[in-house]
Amino acid sequence: MDIKVVKFGGTSMADAESIKKVCNIIKSDKQRRFVVVSAPGKRSGDDIKVTDLLYSCAHELQISGDISEYFQKIKSRFKKIVSDLKLNFDIDTVLNEVEKGIYVNRTMEYAASRGEYLSARILSEYLGYNFIDAKDIVFFNEKGQLDEEKTNAKTAAVLCNLDNAVVPGFYGADITGTVKTFSRGGSDVTGAIIAKAVNASVYENWTDVNGFMCTDPRIVKNPKRIEKLSYKELRELSYMGANVLHPESIFPLKSAGIPINIRNTFEPENSGTMILPEINEKDNGSLITGIAGKKNFALISIEKSMMNSELGFARKVLTILEEYEISFEHMPSGIDTLCVIVAESELMGKSDAVIQKITHTVNPDHIELTNGIALIATVGHGMAFKPGTAAKLFKALSDADINVKMIDQGSSELNIIVAVADVDYEKAIEAIYNQFFMQK
Ligand code: ASP
């Protein structure tokens, strides 16, 4: 029988009502044998995530040595969940052990990991599933990166003997056995690791939205849902700001080609978004899959006559950026011009020195730094080999009276990136969306 790995996010684990929904989803399909959970998230707009309370505990421990104020809040959240679930489980003892553990271990990462640990302990009791601690199956190497090989071997060995298990997301153990966490939102990555290890037929990532939308719903009201997208399209869209799934989640799954299905715990009948290793462009029907973007970039434009024949020009510019530890996003060039786009935050406090050093090293005719640039990626395999996609995009922008400062299209024809002024960002996204998704 196929195996499905299911991961439930913070909103799905926020209170007893949501956990009952989680349980119904799991029990409605026998293939849903391995479950990964986040810590309880927000129950309402002004609530605080358990993980944030735990970071506050660790912070307080360093400052005053006393975590009781914050830990009390954590205790009452978990106690309420257990009592609302009418669960016969001695949560007090577990909470006391966790509190002691925070005092003994003293690290931010240990404290932060306890939300997932407690969430998984409770759900495993409620479901009657085995509990497997992530620190025994997920490992980081001496560089602090996920040790994929060791993790995959151990996870597969442990889980293959079990009918079912609940595993806390977000953390594992470093080479000394100390708890270490992924970056924020990292339970998504744990789910992917487990899916790979048990060779799941699908990795279901249950959250509080109906999947990826064709663009940011804060800009366009009720945008269409993306039904299917490829790993590559996902990478482009999440890099550019679409943040339904942790961007590193695809790496463990890539080699195994396991699809990811984003689903909504609060609307389980909705089929969500399916993320597939490859998409046959004919399958998808639409020219464009989605539009995403980010603000606050800077554009360094360099002009020099005969630049095209000067060997090593771009290398010299990029070496300077490297010296200042600045990573760049794009580098479109012309015959006598070179533009480098970097995030404003990367340049912070370094811009004058960088411009001076470039000026001194490559002696340009003109160099200019423009701040307040937004990048917008229009992504879709469907545009490959189809004439007219760029024309449609630029017509939309020109009809909306938006000036395009830079254009970048890779030869894979997976996306077209345009740079516009930050102030035009929302208007540009809306114009592109309307052009590709609203017009027949
Ligand atoms: N609880 C962690 C966070 O808030 C990890 C996760 O939910 O994936 O970032």
mmCIF file of C-alpha atoms in Angstrom, residues 84-385:
data_model
loop_
_atom_site.group_PDB
_atom_site.id
_atom_site.type_symbol
_atom_site.label_atom_id
_atom_site.label_comp_id
_atom_site.label_asym_id
_atom_site.label_seq_id
_atom_site.Cartn_x
_atom_site.Cartn_y
_atom_site.Cartn_z
ATOM 1 C CA ASP A 84 -10.186 20.385 25.781
ATOM 2 C CA LEU A 85 -9.269 17.159 23.974
ATOM 3 C CA LYS A 86 -10.384 15.286 27.145
ATOM 4 C CA LEU A 87 -7.132 13.377 26.876
ATOM 5 C CA ASN A 88 -5.944 11.173 29.690
ATOM 6 C CA PHE A 89 -2.314 12.259 29.508
ATOM 7 C CA ASP A 90 -0.034 13.495 32.262
ATOM 8 C CA ILE A 91 0.977 16.726 30.539
ATOM 9 C CA ASP A 92 2.134 18.300 33.848
ATOM 10 C CA THR A 93 5.004 15.858 34.197
ATOM 11 C CA VAL A 94 6.081 16.387 30.578
ATOM 12 C CA LEU A 95 5.881 20.189 30.955
ATOM 13 C CA ASN A 96 8.004 20.048 34.112
ATOM 14 C CA GLU A 97 10.630 17.961 32.310
ATOM 15 C CA VAL A 98 10.661 20.428 29.416
ATOM 16 C CA GLU A 99 11.048 23.384 31.810
ATOM 17 C CA LYS A 100 13.984 21.671 33.525
ATOM 18 C CA GLY A 101 15.479 20.826 30.111
ATOM 19 C CA ILE A 102 15.444 24.494 29.108
ATOM 20 C CA TYR A 103 17.364 25.423 32.287
ATOM 21 C CA VAL A 104 19.879 22.613 31.760
ATOM 22 C CA ASN A 105 20.456 22.915 27.990
ATOM 23 C CA ARG A 106 20.381 26.742 27.985
ATOM 24 C CA THR A 107 20.414 27.155 24.171
ATOM 25 C CA MET A 108 17.916 29.125 22.072
ATOM 26 C CA GLU A 109 17.538 26.174 19.700
ATOM 27 C CA TYR A 110 16.747 23.660 22.420
ATOM 28 C CA ALA A 111 14.090 25.943 23.887
ATOM 29 C CA ALA A 112 12.593 26.723 20.451
ATOM 30 C CA SER A 113 12.323 23.019 19.583
ATOM 31 C CA ARG A 114 10.110 22.189 22.560
ATOM 32 C CA GLY A 115 6.909 23.479 20.923
ATOM 33 C CA GLU A 116 7.117 20.802 18.233
ATOM 34 C CA TYR A 117 8.147 18.196 20.820
ATOM 35 C CA LEU A 118 5.093 18.888 22.995
ATOM 36 C CA SER A 119 2.755 19.128 20.007
ATOM 37 C CA ALA A 120 3.915 15.723 18.760
ATOM 38 C CA ARG A 121 3.673 14.109 22.203
ATOM 39 C CA ILE A 122 0.051 15.238 22.507
ATOM 40 C CA LEU A 123 -0.995 14.268 18.978
ATOM 41 C CA SER A 124 0.621 10.830 19.237
ATOM 42 C CA GLU A 125 -1.388 10.178 22.429
ATOM 43 C CA TYR A 126 -4.588 11.450 20.858
ATOM 44 C CA LEU A 127 -4.179 9.345 17.704
ATOM 45 C CA GLY A 128 -2.749 6.304 19.481
ATOM 46 C CA TYR A 129 0.309 6.528 17.185
ATOM 47 C CA ASN A 130 3.976 5.950 18.087
ATOM 48 C CA PHE A 131 6.021 8.988 19.072
ATOM 49 C CA ILE A 132 9.465 9.225 17.461
ATOM 50 C CA ASP A 133 11.736 12.015 18.650
ATOM 51 C CA ALA A 134 13.281 13.947 15.741
ATOM 52 C CA LYS A 135 16.606 14.164 17.590
ATOM 53 C CA ASP A 136 17.003 10.394 17.101
ATOM 54 C CA ILE A 137 16.455 10.403 13.324
ATOM 55 C CA VAL A 138 17.363 13.862 11.927
ATOM 56 C CA PHE A 139 21.056 14.795 11.979
ATOM 57 C CA PHE A 140 23.157 17.848 11.185
ATOM 58 C CA ASN A 141 26.837 17.662 10.169
ATOM 59 C CA GLU A 142 29.803 19.571 11.653
ATOM 60 C CA LYS A 143 29.007 22.538 9.367
ATOM 61 C CA GLY A 144 25.522 22.721 10.836
ATOM 62 C CA GLN A 145 23.907 21.517 7.597
ATOM 63 C CA LEU A 146 21.475 18.645 7.303
ATOM 64 C CA ASP A 147 23.372 15.351 7.020
ATOM 65 C CA GLU A 148 21.089 13.915 4.348
ATOM 66 C CA GLU A 149 22.673 10.517 4.061
ATOM 67 C CA LYS A 150 22.785 9.714 7.770
ATOM 68 C CA THR A 151 19.298 11.152 8.320
ATOM 69 C CA ASN A 152 17.778 9.207 5.460
ATOM 70 C CA ALA A 153 19.351 5.909 6.533
ATOM 71 C CA LYS A 154 18.350 6.254 10.199
ATOM 72 C CA THR A 155 14.852 7.565 9.499
ATOM 73 C CA ALA A 156 14.164 4.762 7.028
ATOM 74 C CA ALA A 157 15.516 2.141 9.447
ATOM 75 C CA VAL A 158 13.402 3.379 12.371
ATOM 76 C CA LEU A 159 10.161 4.019 10.504
ATOM 77 C CA CYS A 160 10.165 0.870 8.378
ATOM 78 C CA ASN A 161 9.435 -1.139 11.520
ATOM 79 C CA LEU A 162 6.428 0.940 12.456
ATOM 80 C CA ASP A 163 2.843 1.096 11.240
ATOM 81 C CA ASN A 164 2.596 4.734 12.140
ATOM 82 C CA ALA A 165 4.395 7.560 13.938
ATOM 83 C CA VAL A 166 4.142 11.203 14.910
ATOM 84 C CA VAL A 167 7.431 13.094 14.591
ATOM 85 C CA PRO A 168 8.052 16.653 15.800
ATOM 86 C CA GLY A 169 9.160 18.969 12.994
ATOM 87 C CA PHE A 170 11.776 21.749 12.999
ATOM 88 C CA TYR A 171 14.703 20.079 14.785
ATOM 89 C CA GLY A 172 17.240 17.285 14.916
ATOM 90 C CA ALA A 173 20.586 16.653 16.616
ATOM 91 C CA ASP A 174 24.052 18.008 15.828
ATOM 92 C CA ILE A 175 27.202 15.851 15.901
ATOM 93 C CA THR A 176 27.372 16.093 19.693
ATOM 94 C CA GLY A 177 23.746 14.998 20.042
ATOM 95 C CA THR A 178 22.621 18.509 21.062
ATOM 96 C CA VAL A 179 19.276 19.680 19.698
ATOM 97 C CA LYS A 180 19.572 21.958 16.683
ATOM 98 C CA THR A 181 16.769 23.590 14.690
ATOM 99 C CA PHE A 182 16.232 24.394 11.025
ATOM 100 C CA SER A 183 15.454 27.994 10.089
ATOM 101 C CA ARG A 184 11.948 29.269 10.915
ATOM 102 C CA GLY A 185 9.164 27.305 9.280
ATOM 103 C CA GLY A 186 11.502 24.285 9.154
ATOM 104 C CA SER A 187 8.892 21.641 10.029
ATOM 105 C CA ASP A 188 8.138 21.650 6.302
ATOM 106 C CA VAL A 189 11.676 20.370 5.747
ATOM 107 C CA THR A 190 11.245 17.612 8.368
ATOM 108 C CA GLY A 191 8.110 16.461 6.528
ATOM 109 C CA ALA A 192 10.066 16.285 3.276
ATOM 110 C CA ILE A 193 12.853 14.284 4.943
ATOM 111 C CA ILE A 194 10.382 11.740 6.310
ATOM 112 C CA ALA A 195 8.562 11.508 2.952
ATOM 113 C CA LYS A 196 11.837 10.692 1.227
ATOM 114 C CA ALA A 197 12.898 8.138 3.854
ATOM 115 C CA VAL A 198 9.675 6.116 3.662
ATOM 116 C CA ASN A 199 9.449 6.592 -0.111
ATOM 117 C CA ALA A 200 6.014 8.181 0.189
ATOM 118 C CA SER A 201 3.728 8.398 -2.819
ATOM 119 C CA VAL A 202 2.989 11.991 -1.820
ATOM 120 C CA TYR A 203 4.017 14.525 0.832
ATOM 121 C CA GLU A 204 0.876 16.306 2.016
ATOM 122 C CA ASN A 205 1.609 19.644 3.617
ATOM 123 C CA TRP A 206 -1.514 20.769 5.498
ATOM 124 C CA THR A 207 -1.727 24.467 6.253
ATOM 125 C CA ASP A 208 -4.387 27.176 6.569
ATOM 126 C CA VAL A 209 -4.696 28.226 2.911
ATOM 127 C CA ASN A 210 -5.886 26.408 -0.212
ATOM 128 C CA GLY A 211 -2.386 26.173 -1.688
ATOM 129 C CA PHE A 212 -0.380 28.599 -3.777
ATOM 130 C CA MET A 213 -2.300 31.439 -5.340
ATOM 131 C CA CYS A 214 -1.373 32.829 -8.761
ATOM 132 C CA THR A 215 -0.233 35.975 -7.009
ATOM 133 C CA ASP A 216 -0.129 37.660 -3.605
ATOM 134 C CA PRO A 217 -3.694 37.862 -2.182
ATOM 135 C CA ARG A 218 -2.686 40.989 -0.263
ATOM 136 C CA ILE A 219 -2.319 42.747 -3.619
ATOM 137 C CA VAL A 220 -4.928 41.091 -5.843
ATOM 138 C CA LYS A 221 -8.251 40.196 -4.233
ATOM 139 C CA ASN A 222 -9.113 36.477 -4.485
ATOM 140 C CA PRO A 223 -6.482 35.482 -7.019
ATOM 141 C CA LYS A 224 -6.905 32.123 -8.757
ATOM 142 C CA ARG A 225 -5.368 29.059 -7.145
ATOM 143 C CA ILE A 226 -2.430 27.314 -8.795
ATOM 144 C CA GLU A 227 -3.592 23.738 -9.263
ATOM 145 C CA LYS A 228 -0.272 22.330 -10.408
ATOM 146 C CA LEU A 229 3.270 23.594 -10.544
ATOM 147 C CA SER A 230 6.707 22.104 -11.014
ATOM 148 C CA TYR A 231 9.570 22.013 -8.497
ATOM 149 C CA LYS A 232 11.389 24.570 -10.641
ATOM 150 C CA GLU A 233 8.423 26.937 -10.760
ATOM 151 C CA LEU A 234 8.035 26.558 -6.996
ATOM 152 C CA ARG A 235 11.688 27.451 -6.489
ATOM 153 C CA GLU A 236 11.307 30.601 -8.588
ATOM 154 C CA LEU A 237 8.068 31.673 -6.929
ATOM 155 C CA SER A 238 9.211 31.003 -3.370
ATOM 156 C CA TYR A 239 12.549 32.682 -3.912
ATOM 157 C CA MET A 240 10.602 35.718 -5.039
ATOM 158 C CA GLY A 241 8.382 35.852 -1.984
ATOM 159 C CA ALA A 242 5.583 33.268 -2.269
ATOM 160 C CA ASN A 243 5.943 31.734 1.190
ATOM 161 C CA VAL A 244 3.413 28.951 1.647
ATOM 162 C CA LEU A 245 6.169 26.322 1.944
ATOM 163 C CA HIS A 246 9.738 26.471 3.326
ATOM 164 C CA PRO A 247 11.895 26.887 0.183
ATOM 165 C CA GLU A 248 14.289 24.124 1.284
ATOM 166 C CA SER A 249 11.528 21.515 1.385
ATOM 167 C CA ILE A 250 12.029 20.437 -2.201
ATOM 168 C CA PHE A 251 15.681 19.438 -1.825
ATOM 169 C CA PRO A 252 15.142 16.101 -0.013
ATOM 170 C CA LEU A 253 12.312 15.209 -2.403
ATOM 171 C CA LYS A 254 13.933 16.161 -5.681
ATOM 172 C CA SER A 255 16.008 13.044 -6.264
ATOM 173 C CA ALA A 256 13.101 10.785 -5.300
ATOM 174 C CA GLY A 257 10.629 12.767 -7.429
ATOM 175 C CA ILE A 258 7.955 12.762 -4.703
ATOM 176 C CA PRO A 259 5.076 15.207 -5.306
ATOM 177 C CA ILE A 260 4.037 17.713 -2.645
ATOM 178 C CA ASN A 261 0.366 18.490 -2.139
ATOM 179 C CA ILE A 262 -0.414 21.718 -0.253
ATOM 180 C CA ARG A 263 -3.773 21.279 1.502
ATOM 181 C CA ASN A 264 -6.001 23.288 3.851
ATOM 182 C CA THR A 265 -6.898 21.691 7.216
ATOM 183 C CA PHE A 266 -9.921 23.976 7.415
ATOM 184 C CA GLU A 267 -11.174 23.105 3.896
ATOM 185 C CA PRO A 268 -10.076 19.482 3.420
ATOM 186 C CA GLU A 269 -12.333 18.993 0.388
ATOM 187 C CA ASN A 270 -10.258 21.513 -1.577
ATOM 188 C CA SER A 271 -7.606 19.693 -3.619
ATOM 189 C CA GLY A 272 -5.038 22.455 -2.999
ATOM 190 C CA THR A 273 -1.881 22.804 -5.044
ATOM 191 C CA MET A 274 0.063 19.862 -6.419
ATOM 192 C CA ILE A 275 3.821 20.387 -6.816
ATOM 193 C CA LEU A 276 5.266 17.888 -9.281
ATOM 194 C CA PRO A 277 8.844 17.094 -10.278
ATOM 195 C CA GLU A 278 8.085 17.958 -13.896
ATOM 196 C CA ILE A 279 5.126 19.465 -15.660
ATOM 197 C CA ASN A 280 4.265 18.781 -19.192
ATOM 198 C CA GLU A 281 3.533 22.314 -20.381
ATOM 199 C CA LYS A 282 0.564 21.050 -22.401
ATOM 200 C CA ASP A 283 -0.883 19.708 -19.149
ATOM 201 C CA ASN A 284 -1.142 23.033 -17.547
ATOM 202 C CA GLY A 285 -2.972 24.895 -20.231
ATOM 203 C CA SER A 286 -2.004 28.329 -19.009
ATOM 204 C CA LEU A 287 0.872 30.404 -20.295
ATOM 205 C CA ILE A 288 1.806 31.637 -16.847
ATOM 206 C CA THR A 289 1.734 29.757 -13.541
ATOM 207 C CA GLY A 290 2.219 32.586 -11.101
ATOM 208 C CA ILE A 291 3.550 36.045 -10.358
ATOM 209 C CA ALA A 292 5.646 36.892 -7.299
ATOM 210 C CA GLY A 293 7.914 39.712 -6.329
ATOM 211 C CA LYS A 294 9.857 41.590 -3.698
ATOM 212 C CA LYS A 295 10.637 45.209 -2.953
ATOM 213 C CA ASN A 296 13.733 46.977 -1.639
ATOM 214 C CA PHE A 297 16.466 46.193 -4.125
ATOM 215 C CA ALA A 298 19.203 48.512 -5.386
ATOM 216 C CA LEU A 299 20.488 48.784 -8.929
ATOM 217 C CA ILE A 300 24.162 49.561 -9.569
ATOM 218 C CA SER A 301 24.473 50.715 -13.212
ATOM 219 C CA ILE A 302 27.946 50.960 -14.677
ATOM 220 C CA GLU A 303 28.692 52.474 -18.084
ATOM 221 C CA LYS A 304 31.984 52.428 -19.939
ATOM 222 C CA SER A 305 32.763 52.793 -23.633
ATOM 223 C CA MET A 306 34.206 49.649 -25.159
ATOM 224 C CA MET A 307 33.295 47.638 -22.067
ATOM 225 C CA ASN A 308 32.502 44.689 -24.295
ATOM 226 C CA SER A 309 36.133 44.297 -25.314
ATOM 227 C CA GLU A 310 37.622 44.766 -21.838
ATOM 228 C CA LEU A 311 38.498 41.312 -20.557
ATOM 229 C CA GLY A 312 37.563 40.588 -16.949
ATOM 230 C CA PHE A 313 35.338 43.665 -16.452
ATOM 231 C CA ALA A 314 32.434 41.795 -14.854
ATOM 232 C CA ARG A 315 34.793 39.625 -12.835
ATOM 233 C CA LYS A 316 36.429 42.699 -11.287
ATOM 234 C CA VAL A 317 33.030 44.136 -10.309
ATOM 235 C CA LEU A 318 31.852 40.830 -8.846
ATOM 236 C CA THR A 319 35.098 40.339 -6.925
ATOM 237 C CA ILE A 320 34.473 43.642 -5.165
ATOM 238 C CA LEU A 321 30.981 42.516 -4.195
ATOM 239 C CA GLU A 322 32.429 39.269 -2.907
ATOM 240 C CA GLU A 323 35.036 41.119 -0.837
ATOM 241 C CA TYR A 324 32.220 43.052 0.817
ATOM 242 C CA GLU A 325 30.205 39.837 1.271
ATOM 243 C CA ILE A 326 27.368 41.082 -0.907
ATOM 244 C CA SER A 327 25.450 38.529 -2.947
ATOM 245 C CA PHE A 328 23.787 39.733 -6.115
ATOM 246 C CA GLU A 329 20.436 38.787 -7.632
ATOM 247 C CA HIS A 330 20.773 39.644 -11.321
ATOM 248 C CA MET A 331 23.359 41.040 -13.667
ATOM 249 C CA PRO A 332 21.928 42.073 -17.035
ATOM 250 C CA SER A 333 24.459 43.651 -19.372
ATOM 251 C CA GLY A 334 24.615 45.570 -22.652
ATOM 252 C CA ILE A 335 27.485 46.461 -24.992
ATOM 253 C CA ASP A 336 28.804 49.278 -22.825
ATOM 254 C CA THR A 337 26.704 48.782 -19.688
ATOM 255 C CA LEU A 338 26.555 46.414 -16.786
ATOM 256 C CA CYS A 339 23.842 46.431 -14.118
ATOM 257 C CA VAL A 340 23.996 44.580 -10.854
ATOM 258 C CA ILE A 341 20.920 44.178 -8.704
ATOM 259 C CA VAL A 342 21.387 43.536 -4.991
ATOM 260 C CA ALA A 343 19.073 43.628 -1.990
ATOM 261 C CA GLU A 344 19.245 47.001 -0.213
ATOM 262 C CA SER A 345 19.794 45.177 3.057
ATOM 263 C CA GLU A 346 22.993 43.602 1.638
ATOM 264 C CA LEU A 347 24.398 47.039 0.793
ATOM 265 C CA MET A 348 23.475 48.630 4.106
ATOM 266 C CA GLY A 349 26.377 50.672 5.476
ATOM 267 C CA LYS A 350 28.616 49.576 2.585
ATOM 268 C CA SER A 351 27.226 51.365 -0.476
ATOM 269 C CA ASP A 352 29.650 54.338 -0.545
ATOM 270 C CA ALA A 353 32.681 52.118 -0.097
ATOM 271 C CA VAL A 354 31.499 49.672 -2.771
ATOM 272 C CA ILE A 355 30.797 52.398 -5.350
ATOM 273 C CA GLN A 356 34.170 54.013 -4.633
ATOM 274 C CA LYS A 357 36.017 50.742 -4.979
ATOM 275 C CA ILE A 358 34.254 49.887 -8.284
ATOM 276 C CA THR A 359 35.035 53.390 -9.580
ATOM 277 C CA HIS A 360 38.655 53.061 -8.607
ATOM 278 C CA THR A 361 39.062 49.540 -9.999
ATOM 279 C CA VAL A 362 37.260 49.637 -13.378
ATOM 280 C CA ASN A 363 37.321 53.382 -14.042
ATOM 281 C CA PRO A 364 33.787 53.646 -15.531
ATOM 282 C CA ASP A 365 32.473 56.616 -17.529
ATOM 283 C CA HIS A 366 29.444 56.656 -15.291
ATOM 284 C CA ILE A 367 28.278 54.765 -12.233
ATOM 285 C CA GLU A 368 24.956 55.209 -10.483
ATOM 286 C CA LEU A 369 23.185 53.616 -7.561
ATOM 287 C CA THR A 370 19.380 53.587 -7.604
ATOM 288 C CA ASN A 371 17.494 52.458 -4.506
ATOM 289 C CA GLY A 372 13.826 51.563 -4.146
ATOM 290 C CA ILE A 373 13.677 48.917 -6.859
ATOM 291 C CA ALA A 374 11.142 46.076 -6.899
ATOM 292 C CA LEU A 375 11.634 42.830 -8.799
ATOM 293 C CA ILE A 376 8.680 40.957 -10.237
ATOM 294 C CA ALA A 377 8.959 37.412 -11.591
ATOM 295 C CA THR A 378 6.353 36.150 -14.028
ATOM 296 C CA VAL A 379 6.838 32.394 -13.925
ATOM 297 C CA GLY A 380 5.585 29.491 -16.034
ATOM 298 C CA HIS A 381 6.820 26.615 -18.172
ATOM 299 C CA GLY A 382 3.916 27.445 -20.439
ATOM 300 C CA MET A 383 5.758 30.451 -21.859
ATOM 301 C CA ALA A 384 8.552 28.316 -23.352
ATOM 302 C CA PHE A 385 8.712 28.528 -27.118
#
